[in-house]
JSON list of C-alpha atoms and ligand atoms in Angstrom, two decimals:
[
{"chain": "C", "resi": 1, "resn": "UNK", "atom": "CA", "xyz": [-8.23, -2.21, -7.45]},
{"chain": "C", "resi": 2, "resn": "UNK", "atom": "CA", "xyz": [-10.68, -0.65, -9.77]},
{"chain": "C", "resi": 3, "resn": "UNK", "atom": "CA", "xyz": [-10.29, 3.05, -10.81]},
{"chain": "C", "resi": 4, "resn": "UNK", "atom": "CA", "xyz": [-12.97, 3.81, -8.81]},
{"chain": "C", "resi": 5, "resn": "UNK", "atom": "CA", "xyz": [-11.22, 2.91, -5.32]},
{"chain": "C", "resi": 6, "resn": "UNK", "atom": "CA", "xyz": [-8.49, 5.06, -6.78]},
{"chain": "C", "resi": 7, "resn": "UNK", "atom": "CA", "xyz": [-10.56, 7.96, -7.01]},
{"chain": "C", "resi": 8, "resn": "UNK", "atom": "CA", "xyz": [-11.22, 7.24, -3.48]},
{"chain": "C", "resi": 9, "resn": "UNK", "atom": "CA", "xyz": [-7.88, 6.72, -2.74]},
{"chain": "C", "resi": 10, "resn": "UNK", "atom": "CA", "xyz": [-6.62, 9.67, -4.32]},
{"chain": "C", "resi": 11, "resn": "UNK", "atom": "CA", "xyz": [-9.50, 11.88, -2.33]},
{"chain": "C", "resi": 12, "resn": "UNK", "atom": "CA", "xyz": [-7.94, 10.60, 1.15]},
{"chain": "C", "resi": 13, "resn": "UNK", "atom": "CA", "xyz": [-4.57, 11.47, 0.09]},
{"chain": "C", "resi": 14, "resn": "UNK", "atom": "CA", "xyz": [-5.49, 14.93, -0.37]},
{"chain": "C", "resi": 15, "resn": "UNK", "atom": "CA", "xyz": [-7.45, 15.17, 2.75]},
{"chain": "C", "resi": 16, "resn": "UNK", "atom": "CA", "xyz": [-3.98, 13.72, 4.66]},
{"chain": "C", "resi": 17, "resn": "UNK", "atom": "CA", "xyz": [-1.99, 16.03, 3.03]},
{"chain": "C", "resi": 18, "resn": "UNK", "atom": "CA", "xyz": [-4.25, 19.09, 4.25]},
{"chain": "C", "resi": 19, "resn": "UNK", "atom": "CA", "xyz": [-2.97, 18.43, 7.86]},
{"chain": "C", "resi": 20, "resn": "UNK", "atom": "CA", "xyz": [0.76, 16.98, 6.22]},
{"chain": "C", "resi": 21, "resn": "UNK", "atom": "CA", "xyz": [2.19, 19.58, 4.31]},
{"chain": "C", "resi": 22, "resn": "UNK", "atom": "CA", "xyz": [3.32, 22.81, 4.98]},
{"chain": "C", "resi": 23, "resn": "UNK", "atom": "CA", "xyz": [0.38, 25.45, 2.90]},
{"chain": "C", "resi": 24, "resn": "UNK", "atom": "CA", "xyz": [3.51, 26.71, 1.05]},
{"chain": "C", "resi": 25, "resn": "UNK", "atom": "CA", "xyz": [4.23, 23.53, -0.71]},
{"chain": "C", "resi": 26, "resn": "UNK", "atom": "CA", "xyz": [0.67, 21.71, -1.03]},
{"chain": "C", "resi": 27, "resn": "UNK", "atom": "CA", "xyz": [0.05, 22.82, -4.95]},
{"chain": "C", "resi": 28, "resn": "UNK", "atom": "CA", "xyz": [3.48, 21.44, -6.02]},
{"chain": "C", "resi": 29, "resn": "UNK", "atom": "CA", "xyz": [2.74, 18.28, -3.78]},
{"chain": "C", "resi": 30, "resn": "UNK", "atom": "CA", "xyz": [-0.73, 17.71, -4.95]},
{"chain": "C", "resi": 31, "resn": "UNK", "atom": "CA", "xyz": [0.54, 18.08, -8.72]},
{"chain": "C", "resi": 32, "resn": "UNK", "atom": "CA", "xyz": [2.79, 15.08, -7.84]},
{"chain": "C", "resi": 33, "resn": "UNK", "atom": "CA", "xyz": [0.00, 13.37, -6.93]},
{"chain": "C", "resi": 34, "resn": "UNK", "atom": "CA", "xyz": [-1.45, 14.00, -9.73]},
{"chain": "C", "resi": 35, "resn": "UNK", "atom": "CA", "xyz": [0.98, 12.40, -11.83]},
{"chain": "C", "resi": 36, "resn": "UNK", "atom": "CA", "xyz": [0.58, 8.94, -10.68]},
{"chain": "C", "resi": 37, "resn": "UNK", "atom": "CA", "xyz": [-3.53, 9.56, -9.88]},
{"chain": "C", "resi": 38, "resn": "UNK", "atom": "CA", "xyz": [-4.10, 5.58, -11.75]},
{"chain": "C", "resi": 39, "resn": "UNK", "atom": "CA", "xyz": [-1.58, 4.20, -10.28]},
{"chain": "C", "resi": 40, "resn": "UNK", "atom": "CA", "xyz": [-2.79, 2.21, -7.18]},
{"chain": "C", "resi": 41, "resn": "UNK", "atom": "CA", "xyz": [1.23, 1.19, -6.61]},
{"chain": "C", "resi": 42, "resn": "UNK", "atom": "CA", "xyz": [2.14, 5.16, -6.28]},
{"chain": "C", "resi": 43, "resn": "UNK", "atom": "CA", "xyz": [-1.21, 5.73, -4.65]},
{"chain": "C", "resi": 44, "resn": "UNK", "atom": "CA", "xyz": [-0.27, 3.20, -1.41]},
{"chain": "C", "resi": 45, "resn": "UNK", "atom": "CA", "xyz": [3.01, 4.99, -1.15]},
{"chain": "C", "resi": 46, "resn": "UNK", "atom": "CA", "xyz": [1.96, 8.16, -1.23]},
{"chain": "C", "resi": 47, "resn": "UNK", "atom": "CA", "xyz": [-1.41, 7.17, 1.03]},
{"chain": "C", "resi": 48, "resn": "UNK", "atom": "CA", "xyz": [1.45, 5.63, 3.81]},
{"chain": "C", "resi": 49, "resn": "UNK", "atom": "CA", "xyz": [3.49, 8.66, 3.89]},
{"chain": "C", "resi": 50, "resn": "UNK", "atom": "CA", "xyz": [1.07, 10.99, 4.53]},
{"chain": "C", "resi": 51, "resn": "UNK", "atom": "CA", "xyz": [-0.77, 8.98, 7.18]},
{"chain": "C", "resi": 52, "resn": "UNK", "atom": "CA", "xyz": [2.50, 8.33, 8.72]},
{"chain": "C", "resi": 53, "resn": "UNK", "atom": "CA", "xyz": [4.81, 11.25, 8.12]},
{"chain": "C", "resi": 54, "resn": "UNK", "atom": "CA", "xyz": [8.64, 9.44, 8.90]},
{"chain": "C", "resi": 55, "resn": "UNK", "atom": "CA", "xyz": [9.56, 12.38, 10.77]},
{"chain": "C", "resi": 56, "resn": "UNK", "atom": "CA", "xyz": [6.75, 13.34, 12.67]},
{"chain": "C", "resi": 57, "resn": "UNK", "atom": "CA", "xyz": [6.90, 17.07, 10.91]},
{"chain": "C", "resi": 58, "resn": "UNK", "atom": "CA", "xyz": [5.29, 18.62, 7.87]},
{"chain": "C", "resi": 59, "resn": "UNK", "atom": "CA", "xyz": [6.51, 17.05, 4.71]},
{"chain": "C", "resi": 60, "resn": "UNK", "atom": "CA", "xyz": [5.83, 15.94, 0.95]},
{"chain": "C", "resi": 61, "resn": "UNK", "atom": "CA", "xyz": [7.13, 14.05, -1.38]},
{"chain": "C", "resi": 62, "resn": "UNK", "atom": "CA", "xyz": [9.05, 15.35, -4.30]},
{"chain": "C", "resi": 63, "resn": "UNK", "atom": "CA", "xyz": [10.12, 12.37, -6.31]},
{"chain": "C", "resi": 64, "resn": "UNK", "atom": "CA", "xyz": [9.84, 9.09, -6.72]},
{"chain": "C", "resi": 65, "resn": "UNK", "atom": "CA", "xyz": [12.67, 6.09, -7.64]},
{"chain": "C", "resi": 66, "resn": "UNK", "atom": "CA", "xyz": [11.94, 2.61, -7.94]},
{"chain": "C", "resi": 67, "resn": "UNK", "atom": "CA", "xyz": [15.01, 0.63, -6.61]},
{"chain": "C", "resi": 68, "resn": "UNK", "atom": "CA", "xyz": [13.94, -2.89, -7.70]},
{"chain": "C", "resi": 69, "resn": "UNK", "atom": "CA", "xyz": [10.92, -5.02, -7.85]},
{"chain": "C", "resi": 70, "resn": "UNK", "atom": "CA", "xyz": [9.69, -8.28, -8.50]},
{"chain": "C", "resi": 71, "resn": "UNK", "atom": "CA", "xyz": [6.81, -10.41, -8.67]},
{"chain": "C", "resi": 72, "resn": "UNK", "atom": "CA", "xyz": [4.72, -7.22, -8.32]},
{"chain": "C", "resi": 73, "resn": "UNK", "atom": "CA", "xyz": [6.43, -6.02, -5.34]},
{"chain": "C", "resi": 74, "resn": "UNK", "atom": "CA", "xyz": [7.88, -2.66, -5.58]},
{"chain": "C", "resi": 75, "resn": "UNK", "atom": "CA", "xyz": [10.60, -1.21, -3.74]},
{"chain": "C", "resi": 76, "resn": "UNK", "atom": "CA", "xyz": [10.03, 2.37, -4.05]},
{"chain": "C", "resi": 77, "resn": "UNK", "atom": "CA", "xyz": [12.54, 5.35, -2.56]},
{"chain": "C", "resi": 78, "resn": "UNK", "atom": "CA", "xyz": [10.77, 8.62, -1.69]},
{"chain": "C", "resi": 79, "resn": "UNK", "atom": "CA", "xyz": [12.53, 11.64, -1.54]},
{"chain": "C", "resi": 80, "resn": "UNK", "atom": "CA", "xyz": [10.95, 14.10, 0.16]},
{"chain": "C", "resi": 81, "resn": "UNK", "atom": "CA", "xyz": [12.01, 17.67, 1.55]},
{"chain": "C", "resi": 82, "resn": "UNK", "atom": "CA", "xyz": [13.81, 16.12, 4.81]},
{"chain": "C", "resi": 83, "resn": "UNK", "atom": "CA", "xyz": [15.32, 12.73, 3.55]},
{"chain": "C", "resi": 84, "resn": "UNK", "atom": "CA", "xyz": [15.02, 9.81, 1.03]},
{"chain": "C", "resi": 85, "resn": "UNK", "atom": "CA", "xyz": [12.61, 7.16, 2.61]},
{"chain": "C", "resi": 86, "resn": "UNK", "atom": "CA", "xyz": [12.34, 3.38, 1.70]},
{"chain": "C", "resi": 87, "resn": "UNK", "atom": "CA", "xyz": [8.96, 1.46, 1.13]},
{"chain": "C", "resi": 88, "resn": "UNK", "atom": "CA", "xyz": [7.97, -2.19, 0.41]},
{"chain": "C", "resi": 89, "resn": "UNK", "atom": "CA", "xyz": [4.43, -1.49, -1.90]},
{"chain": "C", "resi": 90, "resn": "UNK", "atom": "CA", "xyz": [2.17, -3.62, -3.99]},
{"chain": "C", "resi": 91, "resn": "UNK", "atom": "CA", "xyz": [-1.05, -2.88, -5.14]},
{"chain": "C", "resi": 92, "resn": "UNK", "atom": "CA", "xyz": [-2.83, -3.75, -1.83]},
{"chain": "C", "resi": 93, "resn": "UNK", "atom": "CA", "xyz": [-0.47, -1.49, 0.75]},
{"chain": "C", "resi": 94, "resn": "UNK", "atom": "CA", "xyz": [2.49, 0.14, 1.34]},
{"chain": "C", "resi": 95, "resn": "UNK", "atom": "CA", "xyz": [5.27, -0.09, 4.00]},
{"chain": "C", "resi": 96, "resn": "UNK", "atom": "CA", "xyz": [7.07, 2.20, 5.41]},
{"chain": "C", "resi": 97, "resn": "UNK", "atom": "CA", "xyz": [10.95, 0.97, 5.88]},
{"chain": "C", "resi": 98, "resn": "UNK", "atom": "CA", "xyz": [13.31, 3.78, 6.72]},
{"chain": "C", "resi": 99, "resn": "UNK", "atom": "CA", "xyz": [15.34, 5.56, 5.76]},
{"chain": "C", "resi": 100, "resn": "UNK", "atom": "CA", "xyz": [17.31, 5.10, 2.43]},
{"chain": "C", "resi": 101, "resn": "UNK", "atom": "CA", "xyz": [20.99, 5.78, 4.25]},
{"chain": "C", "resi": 102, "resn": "UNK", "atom": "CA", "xyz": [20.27, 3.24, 6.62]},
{"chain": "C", "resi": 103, "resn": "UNK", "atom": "CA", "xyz": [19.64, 0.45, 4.54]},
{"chain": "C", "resi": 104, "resn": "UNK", "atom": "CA", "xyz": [17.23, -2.45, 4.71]},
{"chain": "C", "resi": 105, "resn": "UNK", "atom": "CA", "xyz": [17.44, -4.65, 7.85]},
{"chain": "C", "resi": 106, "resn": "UNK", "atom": "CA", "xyz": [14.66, -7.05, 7.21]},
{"chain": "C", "resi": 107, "resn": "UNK", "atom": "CA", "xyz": [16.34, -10.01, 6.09]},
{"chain": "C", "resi": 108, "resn": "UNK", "atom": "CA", "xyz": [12.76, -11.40, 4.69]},
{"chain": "C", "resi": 109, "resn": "UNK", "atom": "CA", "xyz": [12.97, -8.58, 2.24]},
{"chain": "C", "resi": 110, "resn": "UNK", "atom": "CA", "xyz": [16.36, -8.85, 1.83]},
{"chain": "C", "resi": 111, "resn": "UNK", "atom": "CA", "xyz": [16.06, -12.46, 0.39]},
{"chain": "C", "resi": 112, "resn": "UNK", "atom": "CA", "xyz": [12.85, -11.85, -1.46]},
{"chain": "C", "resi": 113, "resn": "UNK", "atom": "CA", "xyz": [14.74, -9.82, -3.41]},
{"chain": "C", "resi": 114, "resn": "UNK", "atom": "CA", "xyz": [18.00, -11.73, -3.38]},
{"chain": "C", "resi": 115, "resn": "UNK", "atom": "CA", "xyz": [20.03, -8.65, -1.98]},
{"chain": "C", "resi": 116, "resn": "UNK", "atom": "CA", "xyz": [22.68, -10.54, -0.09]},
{"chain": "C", "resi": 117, "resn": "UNK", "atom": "CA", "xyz": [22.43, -8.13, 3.61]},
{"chain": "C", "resi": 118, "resn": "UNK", "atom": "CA", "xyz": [22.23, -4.84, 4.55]},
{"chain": "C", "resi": 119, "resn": "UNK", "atom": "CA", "xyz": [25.45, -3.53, 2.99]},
{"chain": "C", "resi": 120, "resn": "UNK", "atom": "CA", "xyz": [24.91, -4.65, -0.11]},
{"chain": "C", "resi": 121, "resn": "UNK", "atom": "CA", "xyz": [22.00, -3.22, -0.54]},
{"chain": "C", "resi": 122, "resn": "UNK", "atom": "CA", "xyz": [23.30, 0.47, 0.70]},
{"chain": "C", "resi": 123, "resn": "UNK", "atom": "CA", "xyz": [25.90, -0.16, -1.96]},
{"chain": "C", "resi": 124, "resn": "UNK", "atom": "CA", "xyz": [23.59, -0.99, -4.65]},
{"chain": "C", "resi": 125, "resn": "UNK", "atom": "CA", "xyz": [20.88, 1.08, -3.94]},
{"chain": "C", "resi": 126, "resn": "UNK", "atom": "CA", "xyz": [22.28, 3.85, -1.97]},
{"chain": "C", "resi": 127, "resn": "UNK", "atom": "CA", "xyz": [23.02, 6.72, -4.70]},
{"chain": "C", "resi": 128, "resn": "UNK", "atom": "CA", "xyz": [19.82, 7.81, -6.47]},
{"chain": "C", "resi": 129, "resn": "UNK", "atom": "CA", "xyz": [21.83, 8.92, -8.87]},
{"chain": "C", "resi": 130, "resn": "UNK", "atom": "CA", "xyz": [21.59, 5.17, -10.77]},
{"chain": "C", "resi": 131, "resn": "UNK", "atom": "CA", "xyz": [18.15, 4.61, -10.08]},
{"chain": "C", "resi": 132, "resn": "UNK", "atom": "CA", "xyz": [15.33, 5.26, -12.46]},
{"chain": "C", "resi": 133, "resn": "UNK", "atom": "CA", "xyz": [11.66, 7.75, -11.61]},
{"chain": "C", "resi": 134, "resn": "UNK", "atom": "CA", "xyz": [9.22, 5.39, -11.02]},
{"chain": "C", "resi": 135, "resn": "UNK", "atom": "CA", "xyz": [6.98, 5.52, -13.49]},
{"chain": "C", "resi": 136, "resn": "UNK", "atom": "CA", "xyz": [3.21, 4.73, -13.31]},
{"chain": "C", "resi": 137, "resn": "UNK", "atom": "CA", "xyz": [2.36, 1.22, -13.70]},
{"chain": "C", "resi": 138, "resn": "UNK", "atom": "CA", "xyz": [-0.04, 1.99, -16.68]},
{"chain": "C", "resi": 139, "resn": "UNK", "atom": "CA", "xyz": [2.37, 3.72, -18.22]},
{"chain": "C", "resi": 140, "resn": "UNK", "atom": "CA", "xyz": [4.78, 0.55, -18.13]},
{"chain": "C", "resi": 141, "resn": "UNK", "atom": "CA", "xyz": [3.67, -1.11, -20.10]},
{"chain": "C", "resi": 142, "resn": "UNK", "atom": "CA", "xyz": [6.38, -3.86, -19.66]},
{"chain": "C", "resi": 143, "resn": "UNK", "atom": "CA", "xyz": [4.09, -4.59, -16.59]},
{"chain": "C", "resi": 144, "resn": "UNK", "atom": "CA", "xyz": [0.64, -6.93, -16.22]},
{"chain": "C", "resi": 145, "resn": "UNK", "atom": "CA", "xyz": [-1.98, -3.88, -15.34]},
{"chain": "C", "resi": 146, "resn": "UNK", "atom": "CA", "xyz": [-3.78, -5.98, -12.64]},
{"chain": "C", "resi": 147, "resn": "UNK", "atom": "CA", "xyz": [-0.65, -7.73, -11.01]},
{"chain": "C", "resi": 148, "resn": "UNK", "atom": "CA", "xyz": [1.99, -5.79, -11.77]},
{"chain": "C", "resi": 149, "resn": "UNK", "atom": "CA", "xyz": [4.09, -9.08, -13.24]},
{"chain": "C", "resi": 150, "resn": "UNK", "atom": "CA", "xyz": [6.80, -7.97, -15.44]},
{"chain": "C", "resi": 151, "resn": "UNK", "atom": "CA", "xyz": [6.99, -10.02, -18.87]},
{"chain": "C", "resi": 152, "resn": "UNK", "atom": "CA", "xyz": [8.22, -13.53, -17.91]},
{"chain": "C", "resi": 153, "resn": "UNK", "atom": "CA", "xyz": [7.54, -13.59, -14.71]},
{"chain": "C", "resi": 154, "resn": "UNK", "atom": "CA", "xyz": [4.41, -15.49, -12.83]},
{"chain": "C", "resi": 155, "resn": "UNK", "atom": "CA", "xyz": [1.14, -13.63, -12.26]},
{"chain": "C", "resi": 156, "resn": "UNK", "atom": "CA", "xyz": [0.26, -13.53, -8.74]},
{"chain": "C", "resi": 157, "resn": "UNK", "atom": "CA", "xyz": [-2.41, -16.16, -7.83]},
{"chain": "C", "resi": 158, "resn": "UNK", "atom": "CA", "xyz": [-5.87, -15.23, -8.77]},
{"chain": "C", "resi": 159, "resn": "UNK", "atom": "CA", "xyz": [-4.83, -12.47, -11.54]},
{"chain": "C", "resi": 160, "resn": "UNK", "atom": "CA", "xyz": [-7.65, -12.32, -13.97]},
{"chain": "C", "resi": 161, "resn": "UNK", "atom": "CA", "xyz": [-5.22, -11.96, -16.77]},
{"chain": "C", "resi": 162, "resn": "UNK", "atom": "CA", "xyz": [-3.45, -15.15, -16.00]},
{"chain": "C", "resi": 163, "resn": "UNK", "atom": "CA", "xyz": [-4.12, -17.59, -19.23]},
{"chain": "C", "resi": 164, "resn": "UNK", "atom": "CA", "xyz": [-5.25, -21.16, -18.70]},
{"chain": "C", "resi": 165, "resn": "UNK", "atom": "CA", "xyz": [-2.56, -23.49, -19.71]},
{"chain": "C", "resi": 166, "resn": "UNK", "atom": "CA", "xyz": [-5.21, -26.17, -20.69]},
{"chain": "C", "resi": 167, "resn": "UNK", "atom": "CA", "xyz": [-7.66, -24.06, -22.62]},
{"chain": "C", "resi": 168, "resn": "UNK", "atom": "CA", "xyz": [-5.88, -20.64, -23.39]},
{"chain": "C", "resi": 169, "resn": "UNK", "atom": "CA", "xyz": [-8.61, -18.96, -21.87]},
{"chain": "C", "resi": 170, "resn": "UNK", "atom": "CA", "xyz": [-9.40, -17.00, -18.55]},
{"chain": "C", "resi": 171, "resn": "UNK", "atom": "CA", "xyz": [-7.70, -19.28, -15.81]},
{"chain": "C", "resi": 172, "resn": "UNK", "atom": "CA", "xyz": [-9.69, -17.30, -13.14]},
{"chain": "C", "resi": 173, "resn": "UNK", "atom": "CA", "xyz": [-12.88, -18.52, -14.98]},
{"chain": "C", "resi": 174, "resn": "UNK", "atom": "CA", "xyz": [-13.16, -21.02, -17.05]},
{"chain": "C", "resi": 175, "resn": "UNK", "atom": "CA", "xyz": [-14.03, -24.66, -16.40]},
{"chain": "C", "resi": 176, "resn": "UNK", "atom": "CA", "xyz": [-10.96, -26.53, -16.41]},
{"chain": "C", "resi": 177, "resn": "UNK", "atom": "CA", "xyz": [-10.23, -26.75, -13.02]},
{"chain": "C", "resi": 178, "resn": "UNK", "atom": "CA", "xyz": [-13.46, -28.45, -12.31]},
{"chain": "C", "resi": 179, "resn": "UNK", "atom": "CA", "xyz": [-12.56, -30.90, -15.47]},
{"chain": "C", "resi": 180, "resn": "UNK", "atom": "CA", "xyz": [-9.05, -31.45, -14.23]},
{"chain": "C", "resi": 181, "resn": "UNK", "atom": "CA", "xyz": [-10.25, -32.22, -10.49]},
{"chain": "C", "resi": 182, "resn": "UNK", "atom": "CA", "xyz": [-13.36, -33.85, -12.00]},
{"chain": "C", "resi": 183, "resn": "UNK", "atom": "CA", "xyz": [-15.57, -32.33, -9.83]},
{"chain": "C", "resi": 184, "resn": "UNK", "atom": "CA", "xyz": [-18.29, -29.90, -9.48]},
{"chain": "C", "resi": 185, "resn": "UNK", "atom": "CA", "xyz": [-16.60, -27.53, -7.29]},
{"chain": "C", "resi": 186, "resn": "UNK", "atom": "CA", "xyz": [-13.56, -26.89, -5.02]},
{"chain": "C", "resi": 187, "resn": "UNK", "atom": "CA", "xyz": [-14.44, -26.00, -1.74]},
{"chain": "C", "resi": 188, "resn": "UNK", "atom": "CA", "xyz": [-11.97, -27.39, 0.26]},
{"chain": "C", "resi": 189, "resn": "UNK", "atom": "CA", "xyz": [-8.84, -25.76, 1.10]},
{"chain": "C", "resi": 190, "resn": "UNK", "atom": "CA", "xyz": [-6.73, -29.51, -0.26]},
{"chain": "C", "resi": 191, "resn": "UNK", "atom": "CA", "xyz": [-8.43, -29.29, -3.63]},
{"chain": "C", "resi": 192, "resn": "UNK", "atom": "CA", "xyz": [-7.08, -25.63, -4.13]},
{"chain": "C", "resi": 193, "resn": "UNK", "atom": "CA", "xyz": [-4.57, -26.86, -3.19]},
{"chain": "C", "resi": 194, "resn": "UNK", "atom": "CA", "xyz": [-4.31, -30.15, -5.58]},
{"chain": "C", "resi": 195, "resn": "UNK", "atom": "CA", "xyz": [-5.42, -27.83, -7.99]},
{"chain": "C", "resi": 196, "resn": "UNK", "atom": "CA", "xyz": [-3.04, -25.47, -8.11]},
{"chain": "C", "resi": 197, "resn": "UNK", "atom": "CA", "xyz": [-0.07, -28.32, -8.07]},
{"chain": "C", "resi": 198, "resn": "UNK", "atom": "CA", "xyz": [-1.40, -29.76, -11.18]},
{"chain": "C", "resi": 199, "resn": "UNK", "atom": "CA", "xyz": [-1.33, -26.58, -12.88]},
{"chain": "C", "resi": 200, "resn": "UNK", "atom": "CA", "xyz": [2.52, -26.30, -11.44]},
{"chain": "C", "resi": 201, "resn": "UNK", "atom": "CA", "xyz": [3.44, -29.31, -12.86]},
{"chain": "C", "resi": 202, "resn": "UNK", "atom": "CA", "xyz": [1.33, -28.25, -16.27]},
{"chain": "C", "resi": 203, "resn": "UNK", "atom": "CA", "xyz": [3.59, -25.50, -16.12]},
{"chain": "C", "resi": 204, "resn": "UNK", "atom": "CA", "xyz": [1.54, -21.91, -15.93]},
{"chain": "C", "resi": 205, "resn": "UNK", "atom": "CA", "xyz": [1.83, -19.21, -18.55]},
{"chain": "C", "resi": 206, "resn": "UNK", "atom": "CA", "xyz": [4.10, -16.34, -17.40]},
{"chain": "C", "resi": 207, "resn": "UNK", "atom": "CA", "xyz": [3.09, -13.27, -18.15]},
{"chain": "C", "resi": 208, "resn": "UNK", "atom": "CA", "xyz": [4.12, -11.51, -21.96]},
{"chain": "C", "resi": 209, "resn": "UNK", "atom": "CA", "xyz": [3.59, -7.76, -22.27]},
{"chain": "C", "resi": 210, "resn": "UNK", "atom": "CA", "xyz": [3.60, -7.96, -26.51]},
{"chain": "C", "resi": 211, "resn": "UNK", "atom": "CA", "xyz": [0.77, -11.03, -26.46]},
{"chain": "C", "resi": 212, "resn": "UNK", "atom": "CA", "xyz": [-1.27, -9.51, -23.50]},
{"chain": "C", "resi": 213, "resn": "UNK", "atom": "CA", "xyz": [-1.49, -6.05, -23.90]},
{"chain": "C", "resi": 214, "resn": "UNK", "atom": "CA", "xyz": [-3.45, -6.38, -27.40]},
{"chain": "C", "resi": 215, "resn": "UNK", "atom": "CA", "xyz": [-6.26, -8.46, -25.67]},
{"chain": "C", "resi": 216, "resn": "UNK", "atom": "CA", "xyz": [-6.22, -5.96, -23.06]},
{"chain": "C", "resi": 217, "resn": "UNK", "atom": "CA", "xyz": [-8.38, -2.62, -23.46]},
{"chain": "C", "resi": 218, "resn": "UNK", "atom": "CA", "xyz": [-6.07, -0.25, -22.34]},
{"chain": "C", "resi": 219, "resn": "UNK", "atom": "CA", "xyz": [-8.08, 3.33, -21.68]},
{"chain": "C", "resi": 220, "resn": "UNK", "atom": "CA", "xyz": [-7.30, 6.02, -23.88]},
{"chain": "C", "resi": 221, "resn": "UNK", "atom": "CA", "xyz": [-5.41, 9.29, -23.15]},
{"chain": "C", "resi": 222, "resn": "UNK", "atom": "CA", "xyz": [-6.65, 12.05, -21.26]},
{"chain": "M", "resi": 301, "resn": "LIG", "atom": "ZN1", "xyz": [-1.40, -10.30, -13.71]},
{"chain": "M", "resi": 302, "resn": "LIG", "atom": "ZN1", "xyz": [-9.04, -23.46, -18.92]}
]
C-alpha cells in the first residue's frame, strides 16, 4: 500500500468515525488515529471497527495490543470503551473476531499460529496485562516495511524487498527467473509454479532487518 492509499484510508476512517463515536470522545479517538496514520496494519483495524462497530453502539478505540503475529499476519486486541475485541489484520484487511474473553474458535487461525485450541489461547492471551502496545509497523523496525516479515522469517510472495538468491538483486525484477526457466516469459500458471519450486529448493533469502533496512530509504521524521 503506498502512503498515498493511506491518506485515503485514513480520510475514510475519520468520515466512519463521524457517525461511530460519541461527539464527546471523537478528538481523543481521532488523536489515536493519528498515532498509527502510516501504518496500513493499524489503519485496516481501525478502518474494520468503525465500519463494523462489535456492539452495534457508539464506540472508539482506546488502545491497541498485539497478541502475536507471524508471517505478516497480525493478531491485534482492541480495547475500546465497551470491551477488548480480537482481529486477524495484514496489510490488505482486517477481521473482526470477537471478543477477547471469548477466545478464538477458528481452528484455521488457531493452527496458523500454532495455539493448540481455544483455551489455550484465553490462557495465553487473555490478560492484557502481558501483552505489548502495538506499535506502528514503521516504527518496528524489526519488521520488512512492505510485508511485514519479521527478521528470519520468509517474505510473502511477490514482496519487492525479497532478494534474489541467484543474483542478490530484486527477485521481483530481475531476469533470473526467465534464465532459470530458460524462457522468455512465464505466463502459465505451471511455470510460476516450477518457478517458484526451484527457488524453494535454491533456498530463498529470509528476511534480515540489520542488512535490509540500510538499502531501504526509510522517510525521515516529521
Ligand atoms: Zn517483505
Ligand atoms: Zn536474480
Amino acid at each position: 500500500m503506498t502512503i498515498q492509499t493511506l491518506g485515503e484510508r485514513k480520510k475514510q476512517i475519520r468520515l466512519l468515525m463521524k457517525y461511530a463515536v460519541a461527539e464527546e470522545h471523537l478528538e481523543r479517538a481521532k488523536s489515536f488515529v493519528n498515532m498509527y496514520e502510516n501504518d496500513a496494519i493499524a489503519l485496516n483495524l481501525f478502518h474494520t471497527f468503525y465500519s463494523f462497530l462489535p456492539d452495534g453502539c457508539d464506540d472508539s478505540i482506546e488502545e491497541l495490543h498485539l497478541l502475536t503475529r507471524k508471517q505478516g499476519v497480525f493478531l491485534i486486541c482492541a480495547t475500546t470503551m465497551h470491551a477488548d475485541y480480537i482481529y486477524l489484520v495484514t496489510t490488505e484487511r482486517a477481521e473482526f473476531l470477537g471478543k477477547l474473553t471469548d477466545g478464538i474458535w477458528e481452528e484455521e487461525i488457531l493452527n496458523f499460529f500454532r495455539i493448540a485450541d481455544r483455551d489455550t489461547f484465553i490462557k495465553k492471551y487473555g490478560d492484557l496485562s502481558h501483552a505489548s502496545t502495538y506499535t506502528p509497523v514503521n516504527e518496528a523496525k524489526d519488521l520488512c516495511p512492505v510485508c511485514s516479515a519479521a527478521s528470519g522469517e520468509h517474505h510473502t510472495s511477490g514482496c519487492p524487498l525479497e532478494i534474489c538468491p541467484w543474483c542478490d538483486g530484486q527477485l521481483t525484477n530481475c531476469n533470473c527467473r526467465f534464465t532459470i526457466m530458460n524462457k522468455d516469459h512465464l505466463e502459465k500458471e505451471a511455470h510460476i509454479d516450477a518457478f517458484q519450486k526451484l527457488l524453494n529448493e535454491k533456498g530463498r533469502i529470509p528476511f534480515d532487518a540489520e542488512r535490509d533496512m540500510l538499502a531501504y530509504p526509510v522517510s525521515g521524521d516529521h
